[in-house]
Amino acid sequence: MTVNEGIDITKAGDGGVLKRIIKEGEGTETPSAGCMVTVHYTGTLLDGTKFDSSKDRNEPFEFQLGKGTVIKSWDIGVASMKKGEVCVLTCAPAYAYGVDGSPPKIPPNSTLQFEIEMISWQDEDLSPNKNQGILRRKIEEGTDTSNYPKDQAQVTVELEGKLPDGTVFDSRTLTFVLGEGSVHNICEGVERALEKFNQGEKSKLIIAPKYAFKSEGNKELGVPPNSVVEYIVKLVSFEKGKEIWEMDADEKFEQANVLKESGTSYFKENKLQMAIKKYKKVLAYIEDIPRSAVDKDEDKKRAEALLVPVYLNLSLVYLKVTPPYYFEAKDFASQALAIEPNNVKGLFRRGQALLGLGDAEEALKDFQKVVEAEPNNKAAANQMLVCRATIQKQKQREKSMYANMFDKFAQRDAQVEKLKAKQMYDMIGEKVGEWGKGEGEWTDEQRDRKPTDFERENPNILLLDKDGQFENM
Amino acid sequence: MEQPVDVVQFISSLLDSGKYKEALSVPIEEKYAHSFKENCWDLISVIVGKIQNDTMIIKPSLYSACEEMLAIVVQKATPEEALLEFIEQIEVAKNDAQFAIIMEPLQQLLLKLSAKRGRSLEWCLNSIASYIDAIPIPEHKLEGQERLLMDSDTNIRRIIKIYSLLPPFYTPFVKEMTTPDANVRTKEIITAFLISLLGKPLIYVDLDPIANSTSEARLSCVSIINDISTLLKNVIKLLPYVEFHHKQSSKTKSNKNLTNDEELPPYEDEDKINLTTLSGLYYSFFSNHFQVPDLVIPLVYSNEYVVHTILLCVVHLLSFDLFGPLTKGITLCKEILKKYPSNVSYKMLTVPVHYSLCKSLIHVAIYSSYEFVRKESVKIISDHVNKFEYKGRLLLIKYMLSVANHSGMIGYAITLYKNSLDEAFKEPELPVCFTGMELKDMVNKICHLPHGPESDLVELADQIISALNFLRYLALKDITNRSGIRDCFSSIESDYLEKLRTGLNMSKAHYEVKLKDIEEAQRTNKINKEVDVAISVGGNMLDKIPTENKKEILHSALNAFHLIECLVARLSECISSNKSQEM
């Protein structure tokens, strides 16, 4: 081992990656995460055995920086290199192939040395056809690097848009739904790029007109036609597409809150179906917390605090849709009331739903409770009047319906009797005997018939034996 | 002027009547020379049309005459025209002999045109690819040694034959590409073609060296591997395309139209490079079934990245029903998991491929029609789970419990849980994820009777037996209550064992009655008439079963009940002895 192995460049300062510069590079710029980097390298073990080199392939090595595609020491080391720089990285096993090594060439627990020459790099290209339409340069890394906002997810961003001459045309913090950015003057390029942002990430985007404001420009923002724009965007938070069972309670709450907010904003815009969808997602996230045995009491409280307004809102939304879904509205209101039995809004909405379902008496009870809790609630008082009127009407209708009830029943019974009598087997009817079809004889049909229960129990009365024949015949 | 002779007709009739020398001398004779040159186009199809699959054996001289004639055509004809006609002939080739005879002249033409080849090479390769694609895929449901029989299947023979024709054809073009000034796009096109050869139909052919290490299919595969290595230099370079095509396949088709106006890069052309062909590629390079050139796998990539991406291929291969892709998926998976470090943090599970792998393996283990594949995938499930440290294992096991709707598989998951717990007990401190609430939650999931006492105990037998075994293990092992299982005993007793006992009593009585019914019916109906007892397993009616088998089924069910009863009894004992330790 040489004395001068270089300086430690790990964040942890554990000496895992040591860097020694052999040839200084140009300028001050270094590649940021996401860039496509082109390098030449030769890797050796500590005993000097060469295990791999891009020069033997006669082709420089390209990879995307900062995505974990290469061993850790590379993601750290290469990010620190300037253009044209040549350096040696000494990488401890934890930053290379670890305890297991990479058989057959790299033995277990090996420290590796790489001589790396930085040839060039390109900013990360996020455009769909890799035509340099959307370039990203990271300024701050995000936190959770495995999650990206998906299409239709709600995102909150801080952004600043600049023209090539440095004029700032846009500077805002806003919340919008990915895919609906055009409503908020957010161009396609920013939306596409955001789908590749991590939470908390701050990056500079350089966007070609094709993905920005095209040949029309944007008058509202003051972007002239056909101009390249530059944005600095920070993704503050977003609605995660993570599967529910992958999340811990805190993540669930965070998500549920975001969803609830977006549901409410949909509701305010009168997009009721979308609002329902979002609210139902909230329920999917946290509905099982208050009931499960695993979760802590404080989580249960939090869940309930979130569930009540969502149930209430859902109930309200179902009352507002056309035609109103009273049944669902009643259900959700009841769920809210199950948690907070005296919630005025819940009582009021369930009352409305019940009234819609035609159950005015139950509705009246709910409204009454509202008035008890809030004696000045005029709406509830009005609704009570409506209920009473409805009950009155219903009574009227019932009255006319039940009038002469007994007469009607008697009449109906008589009719039923008649029908039954007709259906009964006519044992001594016209078919038997000399007046019957068989001229005094049994027809085959009559002979073969099964005896009725009555006949079987009282074989002597009509002189029929068990098989339905006359005993003496 | 002399009556113009129709050269095409003339040569055709000479060939038909066996006058091969005369036919071959036609182009040399001055009076025909001009007209021959004019009519090359038509001649090609006429000559090719004379070849049948058996021509080589029945009329070898006709075959060689045709070969020579085509060679002359290549020399005399306008190369561009002839090329188009040859490409056309590949598309319409009626048999493999016609396909074979076209290869050489086609190659000669392309080499001749080298500078102004334009896109003709691409078209040639496309035509060849579509010819290969049209070969039907055989499936014989053979396993073990029987697999060797596959080599005598006509379609397999065809595949092997055609694959053996290809390397001589494309080798010169691969060589051209090794020069430093080679056109990048052409290089990518040839590489894409070679990779497509590793997809269908080769992916259905058995390439396992254990079955037959010198099979011709393997030899073709080896030469393709070497050529790909020469062109690509670094095979891992294409891993981003696995991700790309993986995403593409899960997207809706409407998105694809967007890119129609622009020409796709060769690696994004779905006909050549797709998940199937890339899976074939990475199977060939990472399954350890083939010797791979030294330098093609650079040693700077992180193992996690390589494994995660290749697992996408495994998942894809496991989505097939046929033996070929399934075994390839299984082998690749086994090999690639060896690269994965052990004791991986549960945080790695944020990569969704782990769950899809687990799901695919479960599916294959339950439903595949090949015993070998089923058994192997069961093994891999546990290997995969055990790659993680405890918390990760638990996440995967919980996932298994939630997706597997098969009692045996759930039972297996419970056993995996038990084994991990056993391992964990050896640690000085029992990991938190095995204790307290986490344990309680797991016990609730394991001791689950979907319909309380009325659950179908026959269907759930495997799960119940594993669950009881697990609980007994814990009651015996954890005397000092390190896991906190003691707090669960009362709920296990009231929510699970009690219901189980009720269920057992009901089911036993029910099955005994049914058994009696059958026996009674047998006694009264000596003629062994079908007895009217229907058996339903997991909601599926099993009708038309001979009475004897019905009895067997009933007996085995009763046996299972007895076994469960014994286990329940023993468990109660263990629980009370465990509780008594508390004093």
mmCIF file of N, CA, C and O in Angstrom, chain B residues 450-503:
data_model
loop_
_atom_site.group_PDB
_atom_site.id
_atom_site.type_symbol
_atom_site.label_atom_id
_atom_site.label_comp_id
_atom_site.label_asym_id
_atom_site.label_seq_id
_atom_site.Cartn_x
_atom_site.Cartn_y
_atom_site.Cartn_z
ATOM 1 N N PRO B 450 -61.543 -18.123 7.758
ATOM 2 C CA PRO B 450 -62.326 -17.116 7.047
ATOM 3 C C PRO B 450 -63.809 -17.122 7.411
ATOM 4 O O PRO B 450 -64.448 -16.084 7.447
ATOM 5 N N HIS B 451 -64.363 -18.294 7.703
ATOM 6 C CA HIS B 451 -65.782 -18.310 8.050
ATOM 7 C C HIS B 451 -65.999 -18.869 9.435
ATOM 8 O O HIS B 451 -66.968 -19.595 9.695
ATOM 9 N N GLY B 452 -65.063 -18.575 10.349
ATOM 10 C CA GLY B 452 -65.203 -19.053 11.722
ATOM 11 C C GLY B 452 -65.318 -20.563 11.744
ATOM 12 O O GLY B 452 -64.667 -21.252 10.949
ATOM 13 N N PRO B 453 -66.165 -21.074 12.633
ATOM 14 C CA PRO B 453 -66.274 -22.530 12.747
ATOM 15 C C PRO B 453 -66.788 -23.184 11.465
ATOM 16 O O PRO B 453 -66.584 -24.365 11.261
ATOM 17 N N GLU B 454 -67.448 -22.425 10.602
ATOM 18 C CA GLU B 454 -68.016 -23.035 9.405
ATOM 19 C C GLU B 454 -67.028 -23.068 8.233
ATOM 20 O O GLU B 454 -67.421 -23.408 7.123
ATOM 21 N N SER B 455 -65.769 -22.692 8.472
ATOM 22 C CA SER B 455 -64.794 -22.717 7.378
ATOM 23 C C SER B 455 -64.623 -24.139 6.867
ATOM 24 O O SER B 455 -64.855 -25.112 7.584
ATOM 25 N N ASP B 456 -64.208 -24.214 5.596
ATOM 26 C CA ASP B 456 -63.998 -25.517 4.985
ATOM 27 C C ASP B 456 -62.652 -26.066 5.459
ATOM 28 O O ASP B 456 -61.599 -25.714 4.965
ATOM 29 N N LEU B 457 -62.708 -26.942 6.451
ATOM 30 C CA LEU B 457 -61.462 -27.382 7.087
ATOM 31 C C LEU B 457 -60.627 -28.266 6.175
ATOM 32 O O LEU B 457 -59.409 -28.328 6.314
ATOM 33 N N VAL B 458 -61.278 -28.944 5.235
ATOM 34 C CA VAL B 458 -60.507 -29.794 4.321
ATOM 35 C C VAL B 458 -59.625 -28.912 3.459
ATOM 36 O O VAL B 458 -58.440 -29.150 3.287
ATOM 37 N N GLU B 459 -60.243 -27.849 2.936
ATOM 38 C CA GLU B 459 -59.486 -26.970 2.060
ATOM 39 C C GLU B 459 -58.368 -26.275 2.846
ATOM 40 O O GLU B 459 -57.286 -26.050 2.323
ATOM 41 N N LEU B 460 -58.649 -25.924 4.072
ATOM 42 C CA LEU B 460 -57.683 -25.150 4.848
ATOM 43 C C LEU B 460 -56.697 -26.010 5.613
ATOM 44 O O LEU B 460 -55.838 -25.505 6.327
ATOM 45 N N ALA B 461 -56.818 -27.348 5.468
ATOM 46 C CA ALA B 461 -56.045 -28.252 6.323
ATOM 47 C C ALA B 461 -54.561 -27.875 6.385
ATOM 48 O O ALA B 461 -53.996 -27.766 7.474
ATOM 49 N N ASP B 462 -53.946 -27.664 5.218
ATOM 50 C CA ASP B 462 -52.507 -27.383 5.202
ATOM 51 C C ASP B 462 -52.170 -26.167 6.053
ATOM 52 O O ASP B 462 -51.218 -26.161 6.823
ATOM 53 N N GLN B 463 -52.968 -25.116 5.836
ATOM 54 C CA GLN B 463 -52.717 -23.881 6.574
ATOM 55 C C GLN B 463 -52.884 -24.117 8.074
ATOM 56 O O GLN B 463 -52.052 -23.696 8.883
ATOM 57 N N ILE B 464 -53.963 -24.836 8.432
ATOM 58 C CA ILE B 464 -54.245 -25.030 9.854
ATOM 59 C C ILE B 464 -53.144 -25.851 10.498
ATOM 60 O O ILE B 464 -52.643 -25.514 11.583
ATOM 61 N N ILE B 465 -52.708 -26.906 9.811
ATOM 62 C CA ILE B 465 -51.672 -27.754 10.388
ATOM 63 C C ILE B 465 -50.381 -26.959 10.591
ATOM 64 O O ILE B 465 -49.772 -27.012 11.661
ATOM 65 N N SER B 466 -49.999 -26.168 9.565
ATOM 66 C CA SER B 466 -48.786 -25.354 9.716
ATOM 67 C C SER B 466 -48.945 -24.374 10.869
ATOM 68 O O SER B 466 -48.001 -24.154 11.643
ATOM 69 N N ALA B 467 -50.117 -23.768 10.963
ATOM 70 C CA ALA B 467 -50.345 -22.768 12.007
ATOM 71 C C ALA B 467 -50.215 -23.422 13.375
ATOM 72 O O ALA B 467 -49.571 -22.882 14.281
ATOM 73 N N LEU B 468 -50.811 -24.612 13.524
ATOM 74 C CA LEU B 468 -50.751 -25.283 14.818
ATOM 75 C C LEU B 468 -49.320 -25.690 15.148
ATOM 76 O O LEU B 468 -48.873 -25.564 16.290
ATOM 77 N N ASN B 469 -48.619 -26.163 14.128
ATOM 78 C CA ASN B 469 -47.217 -26.527 14.346
ATOM 79 C C ASN B 469 -46.424 -25.321 14.812
ATOM 80 O O ASN B 469 -45.601 -25.414 15.725
ATOM 81 N N PHE B 470 -46.685 -24.189 14.153
ATOM 82 C CA PHE B 470 -45.978 -22.964 14.495
ATOM 83 C C PHE B 470 -46.254 -22.578 15.942
ATOM 84 O O PHE B 470 -45.336 -22.270 16.715
ATOM 85 N N LEU B 471 -47.523 -22.613 16.324
ATOM 86 C CA LEU B 471 -47.879 -22.191 17.676
ATOM 87 C C LEU B 471 -47.272 -23.137 18.710
ATOM 88 O O LEU B 471 -46.773 -22.707 19.750
ATOM 89 N N ARG B 472 -47.273 -24.438 18.387
ATOM 90 C CA ARG B 472 -46.702 -25.392 19.324
ATOM 91 C C ARG B 472 -45.212 -25.120 19.497
ATOM 92 O O ARG B 472 -44.687 -25.112 20.589
ATOM 93 N N TYR B 473 -44.579 -24.859 18.340
ATOM 94 C CA TYR B 473 -43.148 -24.565 18.399
ATOM 95 C C TYR B 473 -42.889 -23.398 19.342
ATOM 96 O O TYR B 473 -42.036 -23.449 20.223
ATOM 97 N N LEU B 474 -43.697 -22.358 19.167
ATOM 98 C CA LEU B 474 -43.458 -21.143 19.930
ATOM 99 C C LEU B 474 -43.736 -21.389 21.419
ATOM 100 O O LEU B 474 -43.005 -20.933 22.290
ATOM 101 N N ALA B 475 -44.811 -22.156 21.687
ATOM 102 C CA ALA B 475 -45.166 -22.426 23.078
ATOM 103 C C ALA B 475 -44.054 -23.223 23.760
ATOM 104 O O ALA B 475 -43.766 -23.026 24.939
ATOM 105 N N LEU B 476 -43.435 -24.132 23.027
ATOM 106 C CA LEU B 476 -42.382 -24.952 23.617
ATOM 107 C C LEU B 476 -41.071 -24.187 23.737
ATOM 108 O O LEU B 476 -40.348 -24.302 24.709
ATOM 109 N N LYS B 477 -40.792 -23.394 22.690
ATOM 110 C CA LYS B 477 -39.490 -22.753 22.604
ATOM 111 C C LYS B 477 -39.374 -21.546 23.533
ATOM 112 O O LYS B 477 -38.396 -21.372 24.230
ATOM 113 N N ASP B 478 -40.407 -20.746 23.502
ATOM 114 C CA ASP B 478 -40.307 -19.437 24.154
ATOM 115 C C ASP B 478 -40.805 -19.506 25.584
ATOM 116 O O ASP B 478 -41.825 -18.918 25.931
ATOM 117 N N ILE B 479 -40.050 -20.212 26.408
ATOM 118 C CA ILE B 479 -40.510 -20.407 27.784
ATOM 119 C C ILE B 479 -40.407 -19.115 28.579
ATOM 120 O O ILE B 479 -41.201 -18.841 29.467
ATOM 121 N N THR B 480 -39.443 -18.301 28.214
ATOM 122 C CA THR B 480 -39.246 -17.069 28.972
ATOM 123 C C THR B 480 -40.046 -15.903 28.419
ATOM 124 O O THR B 480 -39.870 -14.770 28.822
ATOM 125 N N ASN B 481 -40.897 -16.200 27.469
ATOM 126 C CA ASN B 481 -41.766 -15.175 26.881
ATOM 127 C C ASN B 481 -40.995 -14.010 26.281
ATOM 128 O O ASN B 481 -41.317 -12.845 26.477
ATOM 129 N N ARG B 482 -39.938 -14.319 25.535
ATOM 130 C CA ARG B 482 -39.187 -13.240 24.895
ATOM 131 C C ARG B 482 -39.997 -12.585 23.792
ATOM 132 O O ARG B 482 -39.868 -11.395 23.524
ATOM 133 N N SER B 483 -40.817 -13.361 23.154
ATOM 134 C CA SER B 483 -41.567 -12.819 22.025
ATOM 135 C C SER B 483 -42.865 -12.157 22.466
ATOM 136 O O SER B 483 -43.482 -11.422 21.715
ATOM 137 N N GLY B 484 -43.268 -12.466 23.684
ATOM 138 C CA GLY B 484 -44.550 -11.921 24.121
ATOM 139 C C GLY B 484 -45.719 -12.756 23.657
ATOM 140 O O GLY B 484 -46.857 -12.295 23.636
ATOM 141 N N ILE B 485 -45.448 -14.022 23.332
ATOM 142 C CA ILE B 485 -46.527 -14.871 22.839
ATOM 143 C C ILE B 485 -47.544 -15.144 23.926
ATOM 144 O O ILE B 485 -48.721 -15.352 23.677
ATOM 145 N N ARG B 486 -47.084 -15.092 25.172
ATOM 146 C CA ARG B 486 -47.996 -15.428 26.266
ATOM 147 C C ARG B 486 -49.227 -14.513 26.263
ATOM 148 O O ARG B 486 -50.314 -14.924 26.625
ATOM 149 N N ASP B 487 -49.007 -13.281 25.849
ATOM 150 C CA ASP B 487 -50.149 -12.346 25.820
ATOM 151 C C ASP B 487 -51.145 -12.718 24.741
ATOM 152 O O ASP B 487 -52.262 -12.214 24.722
ATOM 153 N N CYS B 488 -50.716 -13.552 23.807
ATOM 154 C CA CYS B 488 -51.634 -13.895 22.720
ATOM 155 C C CYS B 488 -52.445 -15.138 23.034
ATOM 156 O O CYS B 488 -53.450 -15.412 22.386
ATOM 157 N N PHE B 489 -51.967 -15.935 24.024
ATOM 158 C CA PHE B 489 -52.595 -17.236 24.231
ATOM 159 C C PHE B 489 -54.096 -17.158 24.424
ATOM 160 O O PHE B 489 -54.845 -17.944 23.866
ATOM 161 N N SER B 490 -54.527 -16.181 25.229
ATOM 162 C CA SER B 490 -55.964 -16.160 25.517
ATOM 163 C C SER B 490 -56.763 -15.897 24.254
ATOM 164 O O SER B 490 -57.796 -16.527 24.029
ATOM 165 N N SER B 491 -56.241 -14.985 23.404
ATOM 166 C CA SER B 491 -57.019 -14.715 22.195
ATOM 167 C C SER B 491 -56.914 -15.885 21.224
ATOM 168 O O SER B 491 -57.854 -16.183 20.492
ATOM 169 N N ILE B 492 -55.767 -16.571 21.211
ATOM 170 C CA ILE B 492 -55.657 -17.753 20.347
ATOM 171 C C ILE B 492 -56.688 -18.771 20.789
ATOM 172 O O ILE B 492 -57.418 -19.357 19.987
ATOM 173 N N GLU B 493 -56.751 -18.967 22.106
ATOM 174 C CA GLU B 493 -57.694 -19.950 22.639
ATOM 175 C C GLU B 493 -59.129 -19.591 22.258
ATOM 176 O O GLU B 493 -59.856 -20.420 21.718
ATOM 177 N N SER B 494 -59.499 -18.326 22.494
ATOM 178 C CA SER B 494 -60.910 -17.987 22.292
ATOM 179 C C SER B 494 -61.251 -17.778 20.823
ATOM 180 O O SER B 494 -62.319 -18.164 20.367
ATOM 181 N N ASP B 495 -60.316 -17.166 20.031
ATOM 182 C CA ASP B 495 -60.673 -16.833 18.654
ATOM 183 C C ASP B 495 -60.352 -17.942 17.673
ATOM 184 O O ASP B 495 -60.882 -17.972 16.579
ATOM 185 N N TYR B 496 -59.429 -18.795 18.046
ATOM 186 C CA TYR B 496 -58.985 -19.764 17.048
ATOM 187 C C TYR B 496 -59.304 -21.188 17.477
ATOM 188 O O TYR B 496 -60.127 -21.877 16.862
ATOM 189 N N LEU B 497 -58.700 -21.622 18.579
ATOM 190 C CA LEU B 497 -58.826 -23.029 18.947
ATOM 191 C C LEU B 497 -60.279 -23.401 19.216
ATOM 192 O O LEU B 497 -60.743 -24.449 18.797
ATOM 193 N N GLU B 498 -60.986 -22.490 19.897
ATOM 194 C CA GLU B 498 -62.375 -22.796 20.228
ATOM 195 C C GLU B 498 -63.181 -23.024 18.942
ATOM 196 O O GLU B 498 -63.894 -24.006 18.782
ATOM 197 N N LYS B 499 -63.011 -22.083 18.018
ATOM 198 C CA LYS B 499 -63.741 -22.181 16.745
ATOM 199 C C LYS B 499 -63.317 -23.422 15.981
ATOM 200 O O LYS B 499 -64.123 -24.081 15.332
ATOM 201 N N LEU B 500 -62.023 -23.707 16.082
ATOM 202 C CA LEU B 500 -61.494 -24.860 15.361
ATOM 203 C C LEU B 500 -62.119 -26.136 15.907
ATOM 204 O O LEU B 500 -62.540 -27.013 15.156
ATOM 205 N N ARG B 501 -62.232 -26.210 17.232
ATOM 206 C CA ARG B 501 -62.816 -27.420 17.825
ATOM 207 C C ARG B 501 -64.255 -27.584 17.369
ATOM 208 O O ARG B 501 -64.667 -28.662 16.958
ATOM 209 N N THR B 502 -65.011 -26.488 17.439
ATOM 210 C CA THR B 502 -66.400 -26.556 16.985
ATOM 211 C C THR B 502 -66.442 -27.021 15.536
ATOM 212 O O THR B 502 -67.208 -27.910 15.168
ATOM 213 N N GLY B 503 -65.593 -26.388 14.733
ATOM 214 C CA GLY B 503 -65.564 -26.728 13.313
ATOM 215 C C GLY B 503 -65.226 -28.186 13.109
ATOM 216 O O GLY B 503 -65.842 -28.878 12.294
#
